[in-house]
PDB file of N, CA and C in Angstrom:
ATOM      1  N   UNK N   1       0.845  -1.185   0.000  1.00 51.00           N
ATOM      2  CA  UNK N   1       0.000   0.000   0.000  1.00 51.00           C
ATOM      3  C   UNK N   1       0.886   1.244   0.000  1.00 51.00           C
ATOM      4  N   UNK N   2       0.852   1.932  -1.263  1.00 56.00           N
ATOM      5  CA  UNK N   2       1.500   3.668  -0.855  1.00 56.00           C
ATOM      6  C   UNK N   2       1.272   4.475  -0.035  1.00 56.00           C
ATOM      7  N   UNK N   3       2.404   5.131   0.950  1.00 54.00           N
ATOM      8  CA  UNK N   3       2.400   5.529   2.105  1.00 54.00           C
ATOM      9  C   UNK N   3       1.129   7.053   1.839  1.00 54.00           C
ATOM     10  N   UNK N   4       0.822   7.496   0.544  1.00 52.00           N
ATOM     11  CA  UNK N   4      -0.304   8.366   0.638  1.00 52.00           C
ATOM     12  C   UNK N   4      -1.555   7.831   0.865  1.00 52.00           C
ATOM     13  N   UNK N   5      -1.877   6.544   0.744  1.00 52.00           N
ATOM     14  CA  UNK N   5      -3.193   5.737   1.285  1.00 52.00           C
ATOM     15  C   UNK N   5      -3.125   5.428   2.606  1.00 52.00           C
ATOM     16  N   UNK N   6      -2.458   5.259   3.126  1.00 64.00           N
ATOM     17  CA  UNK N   6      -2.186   4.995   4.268  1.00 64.00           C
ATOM     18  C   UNK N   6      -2.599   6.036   5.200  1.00 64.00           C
ATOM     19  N   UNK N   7      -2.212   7.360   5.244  1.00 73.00           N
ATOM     20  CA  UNK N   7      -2.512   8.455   5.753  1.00 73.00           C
ATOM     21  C   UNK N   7      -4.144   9.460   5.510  1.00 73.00           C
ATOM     22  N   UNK N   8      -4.965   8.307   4.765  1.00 82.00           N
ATOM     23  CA  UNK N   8      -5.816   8.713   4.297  1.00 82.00           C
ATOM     24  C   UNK N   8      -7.060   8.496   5.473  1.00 82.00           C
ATOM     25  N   UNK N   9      -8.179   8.962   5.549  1.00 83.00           N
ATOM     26  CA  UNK N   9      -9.076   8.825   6.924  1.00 83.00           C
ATOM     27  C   UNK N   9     -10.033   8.055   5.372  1.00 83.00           C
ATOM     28  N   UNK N  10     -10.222   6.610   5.953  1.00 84.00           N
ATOM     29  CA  UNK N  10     -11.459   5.626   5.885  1.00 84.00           C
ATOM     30  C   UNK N  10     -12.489   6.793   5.775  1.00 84.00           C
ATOM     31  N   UNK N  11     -13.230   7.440   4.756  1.00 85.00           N
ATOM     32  CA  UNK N  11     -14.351   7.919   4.671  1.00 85.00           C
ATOM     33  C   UNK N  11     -15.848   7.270   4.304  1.00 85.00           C
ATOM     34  N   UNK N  12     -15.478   5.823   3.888  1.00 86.00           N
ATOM     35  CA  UNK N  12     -16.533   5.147   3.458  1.00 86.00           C
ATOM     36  C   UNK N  12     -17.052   4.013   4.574  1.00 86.00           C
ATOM     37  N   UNK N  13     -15.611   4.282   5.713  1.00 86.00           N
ATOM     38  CA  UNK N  13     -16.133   3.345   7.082  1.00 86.00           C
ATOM     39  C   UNK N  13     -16.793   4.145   8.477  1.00 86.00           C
ATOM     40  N   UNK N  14     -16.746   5.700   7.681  1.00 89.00           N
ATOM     41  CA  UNK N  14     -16.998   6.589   9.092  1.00 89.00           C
ATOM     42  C   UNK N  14     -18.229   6.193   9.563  1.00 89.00           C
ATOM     43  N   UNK N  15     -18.842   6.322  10.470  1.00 89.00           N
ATOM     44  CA  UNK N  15     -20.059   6.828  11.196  1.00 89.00           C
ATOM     45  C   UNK N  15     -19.883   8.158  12.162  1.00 89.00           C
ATOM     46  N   UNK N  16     -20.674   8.114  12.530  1.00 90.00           N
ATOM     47  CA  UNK N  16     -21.223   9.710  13.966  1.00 90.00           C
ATOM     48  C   UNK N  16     -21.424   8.772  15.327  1.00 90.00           C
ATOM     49  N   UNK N  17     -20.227   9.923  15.637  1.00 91.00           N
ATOM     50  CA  UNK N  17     -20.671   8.915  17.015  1.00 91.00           C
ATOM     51  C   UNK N  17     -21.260   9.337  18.129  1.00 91.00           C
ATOM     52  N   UNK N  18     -22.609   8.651  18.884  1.00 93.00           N
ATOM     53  CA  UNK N  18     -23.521   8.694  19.290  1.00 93.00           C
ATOM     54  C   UNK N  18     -23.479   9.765  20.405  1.00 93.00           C
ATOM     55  N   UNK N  19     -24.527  10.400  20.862  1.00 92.00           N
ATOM     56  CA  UNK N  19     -24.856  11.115  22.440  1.00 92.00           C
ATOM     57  C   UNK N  19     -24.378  10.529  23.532  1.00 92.00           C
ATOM     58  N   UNK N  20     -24.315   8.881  23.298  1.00 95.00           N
ATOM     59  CA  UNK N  20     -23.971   7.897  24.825  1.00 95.00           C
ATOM     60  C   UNK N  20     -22.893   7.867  24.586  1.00 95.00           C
ATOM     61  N   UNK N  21     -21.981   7.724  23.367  1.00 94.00           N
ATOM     62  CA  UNK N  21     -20.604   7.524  23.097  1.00 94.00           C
ATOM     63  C   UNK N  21     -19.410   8.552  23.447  1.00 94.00           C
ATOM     64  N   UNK N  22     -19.906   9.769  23.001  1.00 90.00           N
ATOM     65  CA  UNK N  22     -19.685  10.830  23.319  1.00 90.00           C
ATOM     66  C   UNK N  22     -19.621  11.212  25.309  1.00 90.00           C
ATOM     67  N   UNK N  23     -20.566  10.938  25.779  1.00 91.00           N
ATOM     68  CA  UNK N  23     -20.793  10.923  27.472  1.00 91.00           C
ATOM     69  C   UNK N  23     -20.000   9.680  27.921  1.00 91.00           C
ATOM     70  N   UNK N  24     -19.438   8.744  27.210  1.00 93.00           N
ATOM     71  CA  UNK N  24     -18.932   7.905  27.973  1.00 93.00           C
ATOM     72  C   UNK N  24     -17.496   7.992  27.949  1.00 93.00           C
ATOM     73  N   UNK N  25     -17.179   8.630  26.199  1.00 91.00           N
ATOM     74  CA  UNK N  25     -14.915   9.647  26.077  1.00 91.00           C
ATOM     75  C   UNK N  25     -15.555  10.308  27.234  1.00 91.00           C
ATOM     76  N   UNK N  26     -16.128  11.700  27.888  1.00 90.00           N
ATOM     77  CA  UNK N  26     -15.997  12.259  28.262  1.00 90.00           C
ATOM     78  C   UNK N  26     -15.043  11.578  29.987  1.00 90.00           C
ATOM     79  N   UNK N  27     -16.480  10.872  30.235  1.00 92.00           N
ATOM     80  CA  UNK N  27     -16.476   9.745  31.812  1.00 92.00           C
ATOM     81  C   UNK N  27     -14.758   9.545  31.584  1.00 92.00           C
ATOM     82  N   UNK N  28     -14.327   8.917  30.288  1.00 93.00           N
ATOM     83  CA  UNK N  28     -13.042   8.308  30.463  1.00 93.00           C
ATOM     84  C   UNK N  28     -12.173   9.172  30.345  1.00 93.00           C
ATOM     85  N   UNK N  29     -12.675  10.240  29.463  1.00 91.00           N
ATOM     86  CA  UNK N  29     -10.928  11.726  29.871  1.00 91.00           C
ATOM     87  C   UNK N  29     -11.162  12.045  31.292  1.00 91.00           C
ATOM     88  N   UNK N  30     -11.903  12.199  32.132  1.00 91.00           N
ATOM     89  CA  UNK N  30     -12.220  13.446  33.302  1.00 91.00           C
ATOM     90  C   UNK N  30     -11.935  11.765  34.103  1.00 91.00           C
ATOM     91  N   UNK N  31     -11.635  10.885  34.143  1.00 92.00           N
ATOM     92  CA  UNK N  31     -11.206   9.925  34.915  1.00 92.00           C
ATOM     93  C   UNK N  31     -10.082   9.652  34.852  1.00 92.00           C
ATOM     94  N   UNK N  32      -9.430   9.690  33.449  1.00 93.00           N
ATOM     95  CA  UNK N  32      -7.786   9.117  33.258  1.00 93.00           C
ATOM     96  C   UNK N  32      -6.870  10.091  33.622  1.00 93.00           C
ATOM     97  N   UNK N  33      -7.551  11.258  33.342  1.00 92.00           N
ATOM     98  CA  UNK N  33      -6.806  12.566  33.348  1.00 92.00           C
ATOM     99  C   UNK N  33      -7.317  13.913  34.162  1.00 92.00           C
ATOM    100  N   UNK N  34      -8.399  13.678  34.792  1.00 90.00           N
ATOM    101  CA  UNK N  34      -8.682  14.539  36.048  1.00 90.00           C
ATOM    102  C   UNK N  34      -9.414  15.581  35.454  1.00 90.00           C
ATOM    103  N   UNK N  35      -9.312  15.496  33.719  1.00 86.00           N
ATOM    104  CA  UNK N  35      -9.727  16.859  33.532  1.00 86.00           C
ATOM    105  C   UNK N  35     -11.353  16.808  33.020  1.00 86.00           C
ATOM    106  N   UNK N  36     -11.828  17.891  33.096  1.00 84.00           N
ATOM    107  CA  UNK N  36     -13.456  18.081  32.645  1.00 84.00           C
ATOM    108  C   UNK N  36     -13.655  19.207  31.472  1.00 84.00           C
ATOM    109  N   UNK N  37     -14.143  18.216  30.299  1.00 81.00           N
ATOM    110  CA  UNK N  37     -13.786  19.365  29.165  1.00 81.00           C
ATOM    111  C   UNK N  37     -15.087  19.829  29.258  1.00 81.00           C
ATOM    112  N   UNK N  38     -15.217  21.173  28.671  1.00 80.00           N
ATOM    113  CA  UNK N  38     -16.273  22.168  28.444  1.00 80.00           C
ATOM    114  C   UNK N  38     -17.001  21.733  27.093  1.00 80.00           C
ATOM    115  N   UNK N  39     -18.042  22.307  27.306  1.00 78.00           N
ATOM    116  CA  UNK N  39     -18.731  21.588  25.834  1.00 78.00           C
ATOM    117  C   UNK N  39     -18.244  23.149  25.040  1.00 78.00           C
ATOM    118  N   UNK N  40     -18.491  22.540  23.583  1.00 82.00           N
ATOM    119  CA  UNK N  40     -17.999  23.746  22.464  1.00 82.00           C
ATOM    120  C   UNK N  40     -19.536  24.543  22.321  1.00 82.00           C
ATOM    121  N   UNK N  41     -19.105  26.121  22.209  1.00 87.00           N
ATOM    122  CA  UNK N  41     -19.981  26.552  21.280  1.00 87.00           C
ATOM    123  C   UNK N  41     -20.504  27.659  22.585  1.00 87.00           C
ATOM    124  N   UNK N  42     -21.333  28.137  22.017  1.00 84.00           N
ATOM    125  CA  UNK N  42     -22.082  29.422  22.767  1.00 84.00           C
ATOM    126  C   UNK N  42     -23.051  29.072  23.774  1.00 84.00           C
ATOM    127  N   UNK N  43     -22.682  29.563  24.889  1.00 84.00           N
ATOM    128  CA  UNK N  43     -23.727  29.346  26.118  1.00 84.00           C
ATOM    129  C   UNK N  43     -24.999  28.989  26.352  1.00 84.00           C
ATOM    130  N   UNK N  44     -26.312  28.163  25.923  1.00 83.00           N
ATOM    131  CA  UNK N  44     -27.247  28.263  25.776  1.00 83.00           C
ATOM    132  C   UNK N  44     -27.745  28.727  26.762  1.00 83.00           C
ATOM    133  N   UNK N  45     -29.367  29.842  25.921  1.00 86.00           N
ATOM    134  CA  UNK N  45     -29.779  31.351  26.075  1.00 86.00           C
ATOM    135  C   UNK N  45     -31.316  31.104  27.191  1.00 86.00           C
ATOM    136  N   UNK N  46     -31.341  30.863  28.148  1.00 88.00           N
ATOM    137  CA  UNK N  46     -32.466  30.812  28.853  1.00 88.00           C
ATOM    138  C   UNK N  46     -33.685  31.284  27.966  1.00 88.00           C
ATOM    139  N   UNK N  47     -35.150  30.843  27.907  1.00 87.00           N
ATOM    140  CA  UNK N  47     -36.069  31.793  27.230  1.00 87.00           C
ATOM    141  C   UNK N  47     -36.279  32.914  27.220  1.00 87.00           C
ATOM    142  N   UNK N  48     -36.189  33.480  28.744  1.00 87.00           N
ATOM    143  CA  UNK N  48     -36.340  34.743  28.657  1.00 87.00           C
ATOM    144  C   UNK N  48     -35.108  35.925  28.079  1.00 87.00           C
ATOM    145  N   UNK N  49     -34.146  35.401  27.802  1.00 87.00           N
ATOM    146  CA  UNK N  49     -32.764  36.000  27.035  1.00 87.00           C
ATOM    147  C   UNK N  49     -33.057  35.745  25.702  1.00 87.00           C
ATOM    148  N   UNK N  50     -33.435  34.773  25.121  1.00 89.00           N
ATOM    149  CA  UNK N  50     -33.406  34.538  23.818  1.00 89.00           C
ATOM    150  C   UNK N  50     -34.427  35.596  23.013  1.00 89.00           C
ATOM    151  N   UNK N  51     -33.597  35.942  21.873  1.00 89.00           N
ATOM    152  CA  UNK N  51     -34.310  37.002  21.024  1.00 89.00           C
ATOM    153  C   UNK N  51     -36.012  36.728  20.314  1.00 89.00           C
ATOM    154  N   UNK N  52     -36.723  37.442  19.739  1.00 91.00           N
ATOM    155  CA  UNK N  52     -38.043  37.100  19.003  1.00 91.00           C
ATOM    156  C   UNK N  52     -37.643  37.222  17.865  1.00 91.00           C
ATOM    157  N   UNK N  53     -37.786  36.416  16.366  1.00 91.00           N
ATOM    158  CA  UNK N  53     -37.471  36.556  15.467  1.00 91.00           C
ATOM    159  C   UNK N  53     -38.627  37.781  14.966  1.00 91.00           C
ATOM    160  N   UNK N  54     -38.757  38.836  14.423  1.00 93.00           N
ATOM    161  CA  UNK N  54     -40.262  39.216  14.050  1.00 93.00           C
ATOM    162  C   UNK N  54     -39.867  39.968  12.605  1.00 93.00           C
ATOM    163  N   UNK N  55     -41.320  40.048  11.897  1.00 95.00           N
ATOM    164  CA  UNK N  55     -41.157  40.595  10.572  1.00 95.00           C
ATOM    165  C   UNK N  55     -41.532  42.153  10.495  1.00 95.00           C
ATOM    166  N   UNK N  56     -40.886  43.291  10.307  1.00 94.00           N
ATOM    167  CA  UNK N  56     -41.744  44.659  10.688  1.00 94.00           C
ATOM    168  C   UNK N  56     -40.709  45.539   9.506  1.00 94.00           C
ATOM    169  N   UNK N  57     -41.914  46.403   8.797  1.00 97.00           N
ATOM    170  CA  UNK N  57     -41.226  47.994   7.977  1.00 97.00           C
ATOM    171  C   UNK N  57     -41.184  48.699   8.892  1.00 97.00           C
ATOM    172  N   UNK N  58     -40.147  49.354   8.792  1.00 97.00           N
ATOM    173  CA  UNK N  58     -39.290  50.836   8.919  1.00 97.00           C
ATOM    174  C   UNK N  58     -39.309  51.334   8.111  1.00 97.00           C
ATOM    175  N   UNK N  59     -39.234  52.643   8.456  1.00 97.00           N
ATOM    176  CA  UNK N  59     -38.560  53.718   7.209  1.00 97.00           C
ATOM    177  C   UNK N  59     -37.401  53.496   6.679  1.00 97.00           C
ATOM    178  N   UNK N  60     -36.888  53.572   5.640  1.00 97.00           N
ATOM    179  CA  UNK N  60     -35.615  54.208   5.121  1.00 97.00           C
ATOM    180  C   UNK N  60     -35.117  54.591   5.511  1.00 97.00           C
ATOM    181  N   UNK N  61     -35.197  55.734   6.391  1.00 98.00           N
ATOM    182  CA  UNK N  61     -33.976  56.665   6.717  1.00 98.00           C
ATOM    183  C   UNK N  61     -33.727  55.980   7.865  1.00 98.00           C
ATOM    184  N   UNK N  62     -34.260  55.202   8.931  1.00 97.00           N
ATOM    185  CA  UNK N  62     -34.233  54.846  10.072  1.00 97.00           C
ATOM    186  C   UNK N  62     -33.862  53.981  10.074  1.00 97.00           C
ATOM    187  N   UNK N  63     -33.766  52.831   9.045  1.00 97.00           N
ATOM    188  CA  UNK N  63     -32.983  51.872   8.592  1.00 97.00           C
ATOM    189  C   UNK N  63     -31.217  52.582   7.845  1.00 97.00           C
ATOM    190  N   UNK N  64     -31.539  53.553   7.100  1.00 98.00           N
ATOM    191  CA  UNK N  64     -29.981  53.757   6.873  1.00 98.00           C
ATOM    192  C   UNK N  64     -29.121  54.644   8.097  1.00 98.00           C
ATOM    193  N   UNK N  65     -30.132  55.272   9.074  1.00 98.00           N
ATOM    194  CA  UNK N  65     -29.417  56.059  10.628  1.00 98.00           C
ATOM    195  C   UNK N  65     -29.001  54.474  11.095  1.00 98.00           C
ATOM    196  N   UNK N  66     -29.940  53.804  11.105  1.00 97.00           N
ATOM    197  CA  UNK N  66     -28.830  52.485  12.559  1.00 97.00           C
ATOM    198  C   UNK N  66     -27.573  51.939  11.418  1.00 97.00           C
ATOM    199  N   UNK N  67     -27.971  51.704  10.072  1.00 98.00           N
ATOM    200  CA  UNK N  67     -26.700  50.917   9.225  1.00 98.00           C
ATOM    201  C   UNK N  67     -25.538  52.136   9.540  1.00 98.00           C
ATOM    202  N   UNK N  68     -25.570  53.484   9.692  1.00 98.00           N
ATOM    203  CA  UNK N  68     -24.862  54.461   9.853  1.00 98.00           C
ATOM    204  C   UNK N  68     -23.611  54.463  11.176  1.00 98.00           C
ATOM    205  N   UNK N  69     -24.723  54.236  12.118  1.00 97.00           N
ATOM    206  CA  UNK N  69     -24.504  54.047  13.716  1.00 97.00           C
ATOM    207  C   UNK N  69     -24.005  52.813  13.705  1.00 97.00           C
ATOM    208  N   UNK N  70     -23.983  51.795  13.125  1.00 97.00           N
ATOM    209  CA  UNK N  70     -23.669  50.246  13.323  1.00 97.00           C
ATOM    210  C   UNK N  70     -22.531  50.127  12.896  1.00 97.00           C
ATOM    211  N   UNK N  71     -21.914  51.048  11.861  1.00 97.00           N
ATOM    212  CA  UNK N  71     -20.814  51.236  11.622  1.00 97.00           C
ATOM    213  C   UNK N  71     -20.025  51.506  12.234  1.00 97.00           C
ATOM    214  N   UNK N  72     -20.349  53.213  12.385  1.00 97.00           N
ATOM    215  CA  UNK N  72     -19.340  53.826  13.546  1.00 97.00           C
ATOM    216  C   UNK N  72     -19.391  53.071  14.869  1.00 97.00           C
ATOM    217  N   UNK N  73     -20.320  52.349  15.129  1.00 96.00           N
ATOM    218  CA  UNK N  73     -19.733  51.681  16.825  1.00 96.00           C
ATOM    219  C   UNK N  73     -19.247  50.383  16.539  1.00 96.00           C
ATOM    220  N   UNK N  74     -19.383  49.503  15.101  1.00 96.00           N
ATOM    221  CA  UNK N  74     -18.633  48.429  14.761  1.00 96.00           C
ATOM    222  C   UNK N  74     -19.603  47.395  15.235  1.00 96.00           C
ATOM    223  N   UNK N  75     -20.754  47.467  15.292  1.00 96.00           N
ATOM    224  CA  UNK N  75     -21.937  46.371  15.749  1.00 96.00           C
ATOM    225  C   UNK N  75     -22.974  46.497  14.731  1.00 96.00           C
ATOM    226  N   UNK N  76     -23.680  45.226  14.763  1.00 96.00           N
ATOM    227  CA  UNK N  76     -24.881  44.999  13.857  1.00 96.00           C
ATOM    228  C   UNK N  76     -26.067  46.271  13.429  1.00 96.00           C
ATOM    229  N   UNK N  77     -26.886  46.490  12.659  1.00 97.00           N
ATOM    230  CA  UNK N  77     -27.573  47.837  13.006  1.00 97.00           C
ATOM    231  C   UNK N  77     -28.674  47.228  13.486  1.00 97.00           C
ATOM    232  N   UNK N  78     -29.076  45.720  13.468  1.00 96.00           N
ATOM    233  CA  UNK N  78     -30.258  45.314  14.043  1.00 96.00           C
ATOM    234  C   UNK N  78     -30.094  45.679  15.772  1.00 96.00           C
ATOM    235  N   UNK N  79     -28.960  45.609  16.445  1.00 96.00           N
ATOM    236  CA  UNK N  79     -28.443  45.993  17.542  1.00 96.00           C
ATOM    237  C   UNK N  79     -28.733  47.249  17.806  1.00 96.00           C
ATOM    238  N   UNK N  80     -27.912  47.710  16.917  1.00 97.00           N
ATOM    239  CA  UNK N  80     -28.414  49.569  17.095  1.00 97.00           C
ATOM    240  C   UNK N  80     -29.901  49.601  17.651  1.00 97.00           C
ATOM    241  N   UNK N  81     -30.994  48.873  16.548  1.00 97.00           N
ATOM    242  CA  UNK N  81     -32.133  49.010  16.831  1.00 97.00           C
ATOM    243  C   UNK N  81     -32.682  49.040  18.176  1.00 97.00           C
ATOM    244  N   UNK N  82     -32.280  47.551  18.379  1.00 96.00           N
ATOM    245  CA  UNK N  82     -32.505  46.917  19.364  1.00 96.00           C
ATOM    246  C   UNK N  82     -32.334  48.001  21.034  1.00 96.00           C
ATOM    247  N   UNK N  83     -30.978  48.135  20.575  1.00 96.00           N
ATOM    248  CA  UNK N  83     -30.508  49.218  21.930  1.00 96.00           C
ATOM    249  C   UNK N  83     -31.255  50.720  21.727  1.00 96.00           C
ATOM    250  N   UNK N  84     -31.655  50.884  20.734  1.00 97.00           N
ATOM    251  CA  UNK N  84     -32.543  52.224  21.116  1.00 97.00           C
ATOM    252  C   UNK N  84     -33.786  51.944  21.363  1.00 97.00           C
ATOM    253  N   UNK N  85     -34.593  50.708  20.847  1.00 96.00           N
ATOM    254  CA  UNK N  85     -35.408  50.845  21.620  1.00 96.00           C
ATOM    255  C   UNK N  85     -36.029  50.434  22.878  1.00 96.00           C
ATOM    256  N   UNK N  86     -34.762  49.273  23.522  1.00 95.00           N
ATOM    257  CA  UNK N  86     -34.543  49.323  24.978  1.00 95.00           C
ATOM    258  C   UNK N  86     -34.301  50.351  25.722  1.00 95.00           C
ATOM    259  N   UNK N  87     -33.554  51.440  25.438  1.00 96.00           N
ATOM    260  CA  UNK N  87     -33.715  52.539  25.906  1.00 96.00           C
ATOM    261  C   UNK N  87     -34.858  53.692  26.514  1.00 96.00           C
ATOM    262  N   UNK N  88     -35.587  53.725  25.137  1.00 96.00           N
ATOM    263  CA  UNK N  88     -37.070  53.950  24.680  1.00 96.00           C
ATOM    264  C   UNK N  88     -37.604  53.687  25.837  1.00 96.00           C
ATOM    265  N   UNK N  89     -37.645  51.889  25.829  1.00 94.00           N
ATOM    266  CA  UNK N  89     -38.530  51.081  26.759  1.00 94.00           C
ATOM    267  C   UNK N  89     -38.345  51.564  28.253  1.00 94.00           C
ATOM    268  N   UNK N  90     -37.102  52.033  28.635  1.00 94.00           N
ATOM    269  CA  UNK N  90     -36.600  51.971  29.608  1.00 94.00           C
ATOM    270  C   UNK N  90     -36.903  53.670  30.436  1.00 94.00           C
ATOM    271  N   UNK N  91     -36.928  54.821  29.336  1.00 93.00           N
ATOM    272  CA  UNK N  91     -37.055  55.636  29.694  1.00 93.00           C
ATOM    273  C   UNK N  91     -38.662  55.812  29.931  1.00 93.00           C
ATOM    274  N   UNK N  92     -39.341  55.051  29.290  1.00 90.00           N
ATOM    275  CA  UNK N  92     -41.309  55.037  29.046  1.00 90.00           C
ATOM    276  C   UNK N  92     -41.525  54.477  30.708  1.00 90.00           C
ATOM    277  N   UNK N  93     -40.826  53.538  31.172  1.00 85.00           N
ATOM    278  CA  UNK N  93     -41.507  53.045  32.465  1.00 85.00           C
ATOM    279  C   UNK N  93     -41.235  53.872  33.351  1.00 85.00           C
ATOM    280  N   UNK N  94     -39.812  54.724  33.126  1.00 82.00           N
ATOM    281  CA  UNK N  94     -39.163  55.663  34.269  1.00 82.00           C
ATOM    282  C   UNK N  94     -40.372  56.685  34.674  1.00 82.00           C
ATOM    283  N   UNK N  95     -40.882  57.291  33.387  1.00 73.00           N
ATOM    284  CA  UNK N  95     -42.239  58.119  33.735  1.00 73.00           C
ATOM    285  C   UNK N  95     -43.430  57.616  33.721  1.00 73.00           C
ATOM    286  N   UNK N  96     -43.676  56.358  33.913  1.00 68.00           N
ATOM    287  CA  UNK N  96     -44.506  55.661  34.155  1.00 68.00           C
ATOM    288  C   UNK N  96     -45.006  55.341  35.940  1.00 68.00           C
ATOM    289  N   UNK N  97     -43.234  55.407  36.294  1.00 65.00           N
ATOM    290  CA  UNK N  97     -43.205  55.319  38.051  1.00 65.00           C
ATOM    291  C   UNK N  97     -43.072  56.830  38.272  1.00 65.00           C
ATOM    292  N   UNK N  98     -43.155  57.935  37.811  1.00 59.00           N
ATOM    293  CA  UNK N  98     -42.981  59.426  38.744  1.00 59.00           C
ATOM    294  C   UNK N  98     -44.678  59.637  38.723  1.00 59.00           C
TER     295      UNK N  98
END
C-alpha cells in the first residue's frame, strides 16, 4: 500500500458517534486525566434571554441612521435598533413610576 493511502481517513467506514458515546470519552478523559472538558460553542440562552425573530417595515432613513450608527460603533444595526429601543422602553416606564 502507498504511504499516501495509508494516511488517508477511511471515509466510506466513518459513522457519527452517538450522544452515549460521546458521554462515555468524556467519563473516560475526566477519569484518566482529572480533567473536565467544556462543551464547544455558545452558552445556551435561557427563554427569557433569547431574542423574538419578528417581521416589521421601517422607514428608510431609520434603517440607513442604525446601518450608519452600526458602523461607527462596529456592531450589527439590528443591535443599534434593538438598543434604542430598549432605551425607549426603559425611559417610558421611568415616567410611568414618577
Amino acid at each position: 500500500m502507498p504511504k499516501e493511502q495509508q494516511n488517508e481517513f477511511p471515509v466510506d467506514r466513518a459513522r457519527r458517534v452517538s450522544d452515549k458515546e460521546t458521554a462515555e470519552f468524556r467519563k473516560a478523559i475526566e477519569g484518566q486525566f482529572g480533567v473536565t472538558l467544556r462543551k464547544r460553542g455558545r452558552p445556551a440562552k435561557s427563554k427569557s434571554e433569547k431574542y423574538v425573530q419578528v417581521s416589521l417595515r421601517l422607514d428608510p432613513a431609520v434603517i440607513n441612521w442604525a446601518k450608519e450608527q452600526a458602523e461607527r460603533e462596529g456592531i450589527g444595526y439590528q443591535t443599534v435598533i434593538n438598543n434604542t429601543l430598549n432605551q425607549a422602553r426603559k425611559r417610558s416606564s421611568q415616567h410611568v413610576k414618577k
